[in-house]
Coordinates of C-alpha atoms in Angstrom, one line a residue:
M1 CA 70.4 161.4 136.2
T2 CA 74.1 161.8 135.7
M3 CA 75.3 160.0 132.5
Q4 CA 78.5 157.9 134.2
E5 CA 81.5 156.7 132.0
P6 CA 81.7 152.8 131.6
P7 CA 84.5 152.3 134.3
I8 CA 88.0 150.7 132.3
D9 CA 91.1 149.4 134.3
S10 CA 94.0 150.7 132.4
I11 CA 96.5 148.4 134.0
H12 CA 94.2 145.2 133.1
L13 CA 93.7 146.3 129.5
T14 CA 97.3 146.9 129.2
R15 CA 97.8 143.3 130.5
K16 CA 95.1 141.8 127.7
I17 CA 96.7 143.6 125.2
L18 CA 100.5 142.7 125.8
I19 CA 98.7 139.0 126.2
A20 CA 97.0 139.8 122.9
M21 CA 100.7 140.8 121.5
V22 CA 102.2 137.5 122.4
S23 CA 99.4 135.1 121.2
A24 CA 99.1 136.8 117.8
I25 CA 103.1 136.5 117.4
I26 CA 102.8 132.6 118.2
I27 CA 99.7 132.3 115.9
G28 CA 101.2 133.8 113.0
I29 CA 104.2 132.1 113.0
I30 CA 101.9 128.4 112.9
L31 CA 100.0 130.2 110.1
R32 CA 103.4 130.8 108.4
F33 CA 103.0 126.7 107.8
F34 CA 100.0 127.0 106.3
P35 CA 99.9 127.1 102.5
H36 CA 99.2 130.3 101.5
D37 CA 97.4 130.1 98.6
G38 CA 94.3 128.6 99.8
W39 CA 91.2 129.5 102.3
V40 CA 94.2 130.3 105.2
D41 CA 95.0 133.6 103.1
N42 CA 91.7 134.6 101.3
Y43 CA 89.7 134.0 104.7
I44 CA 91.5 134.1 108.0
I45 CA 94.3 136.4 107.2
E46 CA 93.0 138.8 104.6
G47 CA 89.6 137.9 105.4
L48 CA 88.7 137.6 109.0
F49 CA 92.2 139.4 111.0
A50 CA 92.4 141.8 107.9
V51 CA 88.7 143.1 108.6
I52 CA 88.3 143.6 112.3
G53 CA 92.0 144.9 112.5
Q54 CA 90.9 147.7 109.6
I55 CA 87.2 148.3 111.6
F56 CA 89.2 149.2 114.9
I57 CA 91.3 151.9 112.7
N58 CA 88.8 153.4 111.3
L59 CA 87.5 153.8 114.6
M60 CA 90.0 155.3 116.2
K61 CA 90.8 157.2 113.3
M62 CA 87.0 158.4 113.0
L63 CA 86.9 160.0 116.1
V64 CA 90.2 162.2 116.3
V65 CA 89.1 164.8 114.1
P66 CA 85.8 165.6 116.8
I67 CA 87.6 164.8 119.7
V68 CA 90.2 167.1 118.7
L69 CA 87.8 170.1 117.9
I70 CA 85.2 169.7 120.9
S71 CA 87.6 168.9 123.1
L72 CA 89.3 171.8 122.8
I73 CA 86.2 174.1 122.5
C74 CA 85.2 172.9 125.9
G75 CA 88.9 173.3 127.4
T76 CA 88.8 177.0 125.9
L77 CA 84.8 177.7 127.1
S78 CA 86.3 176.3 131.2
L79 CA 88.8 179.1 131.0
G80 CA 87.1 182.1 130.7
N81 CA 89.5 184.2 130.9
S82 CA 90.9 186.4 127.6
H83 CA 94.0 186.3 129.1
T84 CA 94.3 183.3 130.1
L85 CA 92.4 182.3 126.6
G86 CA 95.4 184.1 124.9
R87 CA 98.4 182.0 126.9
L88 CA 96.5 179.0 126.6
G89 CA 96.4 179.3 122.5
I90 CA 100.3 180.0 122.0
K91 CA 101.0 176.9 124.7
T92 CA 98.7 175.0 122.4
L93 CA 100.6 175.9 119.2
L94 CA 104.2 175.3 120.7
L95 CA 103.3 172.4 122.4
Y96 CA 101.5 170.8 118.6
L97 CA 104.7 171.7 117.0
F98 CA 106.9 170.5 119.9
T99 CA 105.2 167.1 120.6
T100 CA 105.7 166.6 116.6
A101 CA 109.2 167.7 116.4
V102 CA 110.1 165.3 119.3
A103 CA 107.7 162.7 117.7
I104 CA 110.4 163.0 114.4
T105 CA 113.2 163.1 116.2
I106 CA 112.5 159.5 118.3
A107 CA 111.1 157.9 114.9
L108 CA 114.4 159.0 113.1
A109 CA 116.9 157.8 116.0
V110 CA 115.0 154.7 116.4
A111 CA 115.3 153.8 112.6
Y112 CA 119.5 155.1 112.6
L113 CA 119.9 153.0 115.7
F114 CA 118.0 150.0 115.1
H115 CA 118.9 149.9 111.3
V116 CA 114.9 149.5 110.8
G117 CA 114.0 148.2 107.6
T118 CA 117.1 147.1 106.8
G119 CA 116.5 143.8 104.0
A120 CA 113.3 144.5 103.5
H121 CA 111.4 144.6 100.6
L122 CA 108.2 145.4 100.6
P123 CA 106.0 146.4 97.6
L124 CA 104.9 150.1 97.5
D125 CA 101.6 150.8 95.3
T126 CA 102.6 154.4 94.2
A127 CA 106.4 156.0 93.8
I128 CA 106.9 158.4 96.6
E129 CA 107.8 162.1 96.2
I130 CA 109.5 164.2 99.1
K131 CA 108.2 167.7 98.5
K132 CA 110.2 170.4 99.4
A133 CA 109.3 172.2 102.4
P134 CA 107.9 175.6 101.8
P135 CA 108.9 178.7 103.5
I136 CA 108.0 180.0 106.9
K137 CA 105.8 182.7 106.0
T138 CA 103.7 179.7 103.8
L139 CA 103.3 177.9 106.9
L140 CA 102.4 180.8 109.1
V141 CA 99.6 181.5 106.0
R142 CA 98.5 177.4 106.5
M143 CA 97.7 177.6 109.8
I144 CA 94.5 179.7 109.3
P145 CA 91.9 177.9 107.6
E146 CA 90.6 179.1 104.7
N147 CA 87.3 177.0 105.2
P148 CA 87.3 174.9 108.7
I149 CA 84.6 172.6 106.9
R150 CA 87.3 171.3 104.4
A151 CA 89.8 171.3 107.4
L152 CA 88.1 169.1 109.5
A153 CA 87.1 166.8 106.5
E154 CA 91.0 166.4 105.3
G155 CA 91.9 166.0 108.9
N156 CA 94.4 169.3 109.0
M157 CA 95.1 169.3 112.6
L158 CA 97.0 172.6 113.3
Q159 CA 93.8 174.4 111.1
I160 CA 91.3 172.6 113.6
I161 CA 93.5 173.6 116.6
I162 CA 93.2 177.4 115.7
F163 CA 89.5 177.3 114.4
A164 CA 88.4 175.5 117.8
L165 CA 90.3 177.9 119.8
L166 CA 89.3 180.9 117.9
F167 CA 85.6 179.3 118.1
G168 CA 85.6 178.5 121.9
T169 CA 86.9 182.2 122.4
A170 CA 84.1 183.9 120.9
L171 CA 81.7 181.5 122.5
S172 CA 83.7 182.2 126.0
F173 CA 82.5 185.7 125.5
V174 CA 78.6 185.4 124.6
K175 CA 78.1 182.2 126.9
E176 CA 75.6 183.2 128.7
Q177 CA 73.1 184.2 125.5
S178 CA 74.5 180.8 124.2
K179 CA 74.2 178.2 126.9
K180 CA 71.8 176.1 124.8
L181 CA 75.0 175.5 122.5
V182 CA 77.5 175.6 125.3
N183 CA 75.9 172.6 127.2
I184 CA 75.3 170.3 123.8
L185 CA 79.0 170.7 123.1
Q186 CA 79.9 169.5 126.6
E187 CA 77.1 166.8 126.0
I188 CA 79.0 165.5 122.5
N189 CA 82.9 165.7 124.0
H190 CA 81.3 163.7 127.2
T191 CA 79.8 161.5 124.7
L192 CA 83.0 160.8 122.7
M193 CA 85.2 160.6 125.7
T194 CA 82.5 157.7 126.7
L195 CA 82.6 156.1 122.9
I196 CA 86.8 155.8 123.3
L197 CA 86.1 154.2 126.2
L198 CA 84.0 151.8 124.2
I199 CA 86.1 151.3 121.5
M200 CA 89.2 150.4 123.7
R201 CA 87.5 147.6 125.6
I202 CA 87.7 145.9 121.9
A203 CA 91.5 147.3 121.5
P204 CA 93.4 144.2 122.9
Y205 CA 91.4 141.6 119.8
A206 CA 92.1 144.1 117.2
I207 CA 95.9 144.4 118.4
F208 CA 95.1 140.7 118.4
C209 CA 94.5 140.8 114.7
L210 CA 96.6 143.1 113.7
M211 CA 99.6 141.3 114.8
V212 CA 98.9 138.2 113.2
K213 CA 98.0 139.6 109.7
V214 CA 101.6 141.1 109.7
V215 CA 103.7 137.8 111.5
A216 CA 101.9 135.6 109.0
E217 CA 102.6 137.9 106.2
L218 CA 106.3 138.9 107.2
G219 CA 107.1 136.6 109.5
I220 CA 108.9 136.8 112.9
D221 CA 112.6 137.8 111.3
L222 CA 111.2 141.3 109.7
I223 CA 109.8 142.2 112.7

């Protein structure tokens, strides 16, 4: 019996998320008229909404590392050809570095063009310390994980990618002798993808809670 992924309509989900965001802004503005020293603050904003929102964020974080690891191993296994594997490794690293650079560039450009944060005085728990960028040779050495388990625990994405590609490459050479392990990894990958779809079903409600909390605490002007 073949497992079936729970169907999800991306357009319908997007519509629900947008409705949740608009509704959250309205509810958040209404909550700002209530006194923030009683049950509204303790049980609604910092209680119900904060808890649901943080649970959703933790669920998404929970899946990042295993999905990157298992999906890359399975993707490497599906190629099979050593030359193709080499090209995949290079393309994966280049794509990782390129998308990281694009994300940073977009963030800086948006912050500069729209003056994000101007006039905001948000309290920080700890002082921000800007570290000097390490030399290229240090970055190259750090790409290879000394301890893959520690890289997984710390969420070091670049090291996880390197380990997954190397592990998948090695496994592709002994695929016939390791059929049970290959099948287990493929089943784990399928299960993780199904789990993502299940979690995304609660995304509109979690985003509603997160937006209500932000608007109720910071106000619509800052947003």
